[in-house]
XYZ file of C-alpha atoms in Angstrom:
320
model
C 1.433 -3.611 -35.831
C -2.374 -2.945 -34.603
C -3.697 0.473 -35.646
C -4.549 2.589 -32.607
C -8.344 2.495 -32.340
C -9.457 6.435 -33.016
C -10.993 6.664 -29.267
C -7.492 6.094 -27.828
C -6.231 8.617 -30.325
C -8.447 11.252 -29.742
C -7.357 10.881 -25.802
C -3.872 11.607 -26.387
C -4.472 14.616 -27.766
C -6.649 15.644 -24.970
C -5.058 14.892 -22.500
C -2.858 17.976 -22.319
C -5.811 19.371 -20.585
C -6.015 22.253 -23.316
C -8.962 23.354 -24.923
C -9.186 21.172 -28.579
C -11.481 22.549 -31.309
C -13.789 20.118 -33.294
C -12.248 21.013 -36.101
C -9.032 21.124 -34.927
C -9.524 17.599 -33.713
C -11.279 16.229 -36.983
C -8.189 17.631 -38.954
C -5.695 15.442 -37.109
C -7.557 12.580 -37.192
C -8.982 12.771 -40.362
C -12.900 13.316 -39.299
C -16.402 15.168 -38.930
C -16.279 17.554 -36.252
C -19.946 15.086 -36.355
C -17.335 12.272 -35.850
C -15.263 13.831 -33.330
C -18.877 13.726 -31.379
C -19.234 10.345 -31.763
C -15.676 9.128 -29.928
C -16.435 12.200 -27.596
C -19.966 9.973 -26.319
C -17.283 7.451 -26.531
C -14.791 9.107 -24.165
C -17.806 9.725 -21.494
C -18.858 6.332 -21.602
C -15.073 5.178 -20.532
C -15.635 7.578 -17.358
C -13.523 10.630 -18.975
C -15.638 14.021 -17.684
C -14.650 15.457 -21.437
C -16.425 19.463 -21.036
C -17.792 21.432 -24.301
C -16.662 24.734 -23.520
C -19.472 26.730 -25.292
C -18.240 27.678 -29.024
C -14.430 26.683 -28.539
C -14.196 22.864 -28.064
C -13.489 19.795 -25.312
C -11.346 20.086 -22.316
C -10.468 17.546 -19.914
C -11.368 18.442 -16.383
C -8.298 18.353 -15.896
C -4.581 16.529 -18.009
C -4.599 13.051 -18.155
C -1.096 11.079 -17.524
C -1.457 8.826 -20.031
C 0.202 5.456 -19.483
C 2.971 3.934 -22.007
C 4.501 0.922 -22.612
C 7.710 1.519 -23.149
C 7.543 3.598 -19.609
C 6.294 1.181 -17.798
C 8.476 -1.468 -18.964
C 11.995 1.131 -18.883
C 12.717 -0.409 -15.660
C 10.976 -3.443 -15.237
C 13.144 -6.444 -13.694
C 12.158 -9.599 -16.380
C 9.876 -9.920 -18.793
C 7.835 -6.941 -20.335
C 4.222 -5.935 -18.629
C 1.292 -5.968 -21.015
C -0.530 -2.496 -21.249
C -3.833 -3.439 -22.882
C -5.559 0.690 -22.385
C -9.581 -1.294 -23.190
C -10.356 -4.481 -21.552
C -13.352 -6.461 -19.655
C -11.220 -7.138 -17.158
C -6.932 -7.424 -16.438
C -7.915 -10.414 -14.055
C -10.192 -12.241 -16.030
C -7.864 -11.366 -19.205
C -4.772 -13.328 -17.423
C -7.591 -16.096 -15.989
C -8.719 -16.685 -19.732
C -5.249 -17.116 -20.475
C -3.485 -19.093 -17.791
C -2.701 -22.012 -20.087
C 0.160 -19.580 -21.778
C 1.461 -16.921 -18.881
C 4.418 -17.769 -16.755
C 4.286 -16.478 -12.794
C 4.805 -12.811 -12.592
C 3.487 -11.793 -15.922
C 1.594 -8.228 -15.466
C -2.097 -7.043 -17.522
C -1.882 -3.088 -16.783
C -4.550 -1.391 -17.905
C -5.985 2.492 -18.419
C -10.495 1.540 -17.958
C -12.078 -1.740 -17.252
C -15.785 -2.385 -18.482
C -16.044 -5.311 -16.015
C -13.572 -4.473 -13.276
C -14.196 -6.721 -10.167
C -13.410 -5.968 -6.977
C -14.419 -9.268 -3.504
C -17.306 -10.950 -2.823
C -18.565 -10.052 -7.150
C -18.483 -6.022 -6.426
C -17.883 -3.925 -8.796
C -14.592 -2.375 -9.076
C -15.325 1.314 -10.679
C -12.356 1.152 -13.666
C -12.750 5.266 -15.223
C -10.027 5.373 -17.809
C -6.295 6.579 -17.564
C -7.323 7.772 -13.471
C -6.296 5.257 -11.821
C -4.213 1.877 -11.911
C -5.832 -1.338 -12.566
C -2.825 -4.115 -12.459
C -2.955 -8.068 -12.669
C -0.240 -10.403 -12.180
C -0.681 -14.595 -12.469
C 1.453 -16.877 -9.742
C 1.990 -20.122 -10.430
C 2.537 -21.528 -6.651
C 3.298 -25.267 -6.825
C 3.051 -25.844 -3.005
C -1.200 -25.640 -3.647
C -3.941 -23.473 -2.628
C -2.804 -23.906 0.727
C 0.354 -22.839 0.799
C -1.798 -19.466 -0.503
C -2.968 -18.103 2.572
C -2.363 -14.878 3.397
C -1.327 -13.155 0.420
C -3.894 -10.473 -0.315
C -1.831 -9.835 3.431
C 1.333 -10.083 1.622
C 0.162 -8.139 -1.484
C -0.715 -4.854 0.309
C 2.700 -4.649 2.064
C 3.368 -4.247 -1.110
C 1.571 -1.948 -2.440
C 1.851 0.006 0.812
C 5.147 0.310 0.873
C 6.082 0.838 -2.862
C 3.741 4.028 -2.241
C 5.893 5.161 0.527
C 8.497 4.841 -1.428
C 7.020 7.270 -3.990
C 5.613 9.855 -1.312
C 2.364 8.751 0.306
C 3.584 8.470 3.436
C -0.422 7.668 5.156
C -1.101 5.046 2.848
C -1.922 2.041 5.527
C -2.975 -1.279 4.868
C -6.740 -2.663 6.263
C -7.226 -6.158 6.809
C -7.545 -8.377 5.146
C -7.046 -6.807 1.251
C -7.878 -2.961 1.190
C -5.660 -0.114 1.630
C -6.342 2.867 3.535
C -5.167 6.976 3.612
C -6.993 9.212 6.268
C -9.283 6.118 7.119
C -10.535 6.173 3.784
C -10.359 3.374 0.676
C -7.567 3.580 -1.941
C -6.386 0.710 -3.169
C -8.666 -2.908 -3.116
C -6.877 -5.968 -3.715
C -8.798 -9.132 -5.302
C -6.600 -12.653 -5.484
C -8.202 -15.728 -7.644
C -7.131 -18.556 -7.641
C -8.061 -21.842 -9.205
C -6.368 -25.583 -7.557
C -7.054 -28.403 -5.934
C -5.494 -29.952 -3.272
C -2.405 -31.566 -3.425
C -2.280 -29.713 -7.180
C -0.684 -26.620 -7.861
C -2.524 -23.398 -7.684
C -3.143 -20.719 -10.459
C -3.057 -17.182 -8.640
C -4.241 -14.276 -10.638
C -4.054 -11.040 -7.800
C -5.515 -7.847 -9.301
C -5.077 -4.493 -7.600
C -6.486 -1.043 -8.446
C -5.519 1.956 -6.738
C -7.324 5.464 -6.457
C -4.655 8.207 -7.754
C -6.978 10.439 -9.116
C -10.374 9.740 -9.395
C -13.128 12.620 -10.743
C -15.770 13.260 -8.135
C -18.576 11.282 -10.409
C -17.867 8.083 -9.529
C -18.940 9.171 -5.974
C -22.628 7.834 -6.222
C -21.265 4.403 -7.672
C -19.657 3.958 -4.612
C -21.060 2.986 -1.687
C -18.292 3.619 0.969
C -15.966 6.511 1.472
C -13.179 6.541 -0.706
C -9.944 8.663 -1.746
C -7.626 9.804 -4.306
C -3.897 10.141 -3.786
C -4.329 13.892 -5.919
C -6.826 15.772 -3.393
C -4.186 14.632 -1.112
C -1.985 15.985 -3.334
C 0.158 13.488 -4.067
C 1.353 13.760 -7.165
C 2.656 9.838 -8.842
C 3.179 8.998 -12.114
C 1.326 5.662 -12.690
C 4.101 4.971 -15.313
C 6.613 4.482 -12.722
C 3.684 3.707 -10.109
C 2.847 0.632 -12.084
C 7.152 -0.595 -12.966
C 7.573 0.336 -9.302
C 4.826 -2.685 -7.965
C 5.117 -4.396 -10.779
C 9.062 -5.445 -9.731
C 8.186 -5.621 -5.903
C 5.641 -7.811 -6.143
C 7.567 -10.404 -8.459
C 10.238 -10.555 -5.526
C 7.627 -11.074 -2.712
C 5.655 -13.399 -4.275
C 9.338 -15.588 -4.485
C 10.731 -14.424 -0.436
C 6.376 -16.057 -0.305
C 6.799 -18.658 -2.075
C 9.979 -19.795 0.135
C 9.445 -18.547 3.410
C 5.406 -17.635 3.721
C 3.504 -15.482 5.565
C 5.872 -15.430 9.021
C 8.373 -12.824 7.370
C 5.702 -10.190 6.342
C 3.718 -9.620 10.189
C 6.236 -7.238 11.116
C 5.661 -5.638 8.176
C 2.847 -5.460 8.055
C 2.089 -4.796 11.667
C 3.966 -0.685 11.236
C 1.467 -0.348 8.541
C -1.745 -1.553 10.463
C -4.098 1.488 9.444
C -6.625 -0.424 12.657
C -3.775 -1.501 15.084
C -4.916 -0.789 18.644
C -8.165 0.457 17.167
C -11.829 -0.155 18.624
C -13.112 -2.463 15.496
C -16.751 -3.644 14.599
C -15.715 -7.026 12.353
C -18.743 -8.456 9.928
C -19.321 -12.158 9.914
C -22.240 -12.755 7.405
C -24.676 -11.763 9.840
C -22.723 -11.411 12.888
C -21.907 -8.741 14.807
C -18.311 -8.471 16.909
C -16.617 -5.493 18.884
C -13.197 -5.631 20.331
C -9.582 -4.122 19.440
C -7.510 -4.617 16.049
C -4.447 -6.407 17.085
C -2.581 -7.262 14.347
C -2.383 -11.080 12.743
C -1.492 -14.212 13.316
C 1.374 -16.282 11.237
C -2.343 -17.819 9.406
C -2.848 -14.298 8.179
C -6.153 -14.038 11.318
C -7.128 -11.186 12.074
C -6.722 -10.687 16.120
C -9.211 -9.070 18.104
C -7.886 -8.376 22.067
C -12.355 -9.204 23.513
C -12.110 -9.019 27.543
C -8.149 -9.416 27.480
C -8.118 -12.363 25.776
C -6.579 -12.355 22.166
C -9.046 -14.051 19.443
C -8.142 -14.801 15.984
C -10.853 -14.588 12.819
C -10.380 -15.738 9.447
C -13.435 -14.255 7.649
C -14.746 -11.201 7.901
C -15.071 -7.517 6.824
C -13.770 -4.823 9.744
C -15.494 -1.002 10.565
C -14.550 1.580 12.991
C -17.804 2.578 12.210
C -20.432 2.066 14.791
C -17.261 -0.112 17.026
C -18.085 0.176 20.814
């Protein structure tokens, strides 16, 4: 059995949100106060807000709901998920192991040092405050059959979050979740495979659960987390529920494609019947969002006509 690294042991002691003196922590972990301070710096580099309380010790800005591999897997249907506390990227971890994976294999992390978003953007991934989860799937029909998959993932995530009490969560084309018109979650689908060959798909998700305001400067768009609006969801339960629902949805998608999910998308569409701006490269297109078609294209109403668009990103800002 692998030994737990000291910074992770330190987090377990601090997770209750109480003040812990350097002396107490040192006694618990068998090291000096100077040694504790060194590991505190590591925690801060992972995005954990550890406060120094003068003359008393250390305290987290809020209690932390840590992931526990047994709790995550308690109700998982099928193969257990891998829980790796500190990782570069959950997607990259699976991509590097594709040859040994089976469809439905899942990796979950507490912290990503190199989390990835769409278009090569960084996904800010502080320790223990959000959910970072990736799943592998082999699609025998090939890459072309994967069209619209990110939309399916969005539907599933929104439905799971609503089931667990986050009623206002909606989907945003092509692969985000929104709450109160702010970004709550992102989806990154990475695909390898040639036409006519099988497609290897790694789908990564990040959900803002309790991310603190000190991450604001690193994020270039409006975002929200669940705790900001008083929604408390156990991360272990959420990881389990999403894993089960995604596995089930991928089987259905493989058999029936995107079409069976379109009505579910419409019910959850944050932008339905709203004026939007679609940005494709340098081009800006204005219209009224009318959902998606069977290929997952965005439908925009312009001058009384409904026109499908495959690529780009939409926004409510500056729409006319």
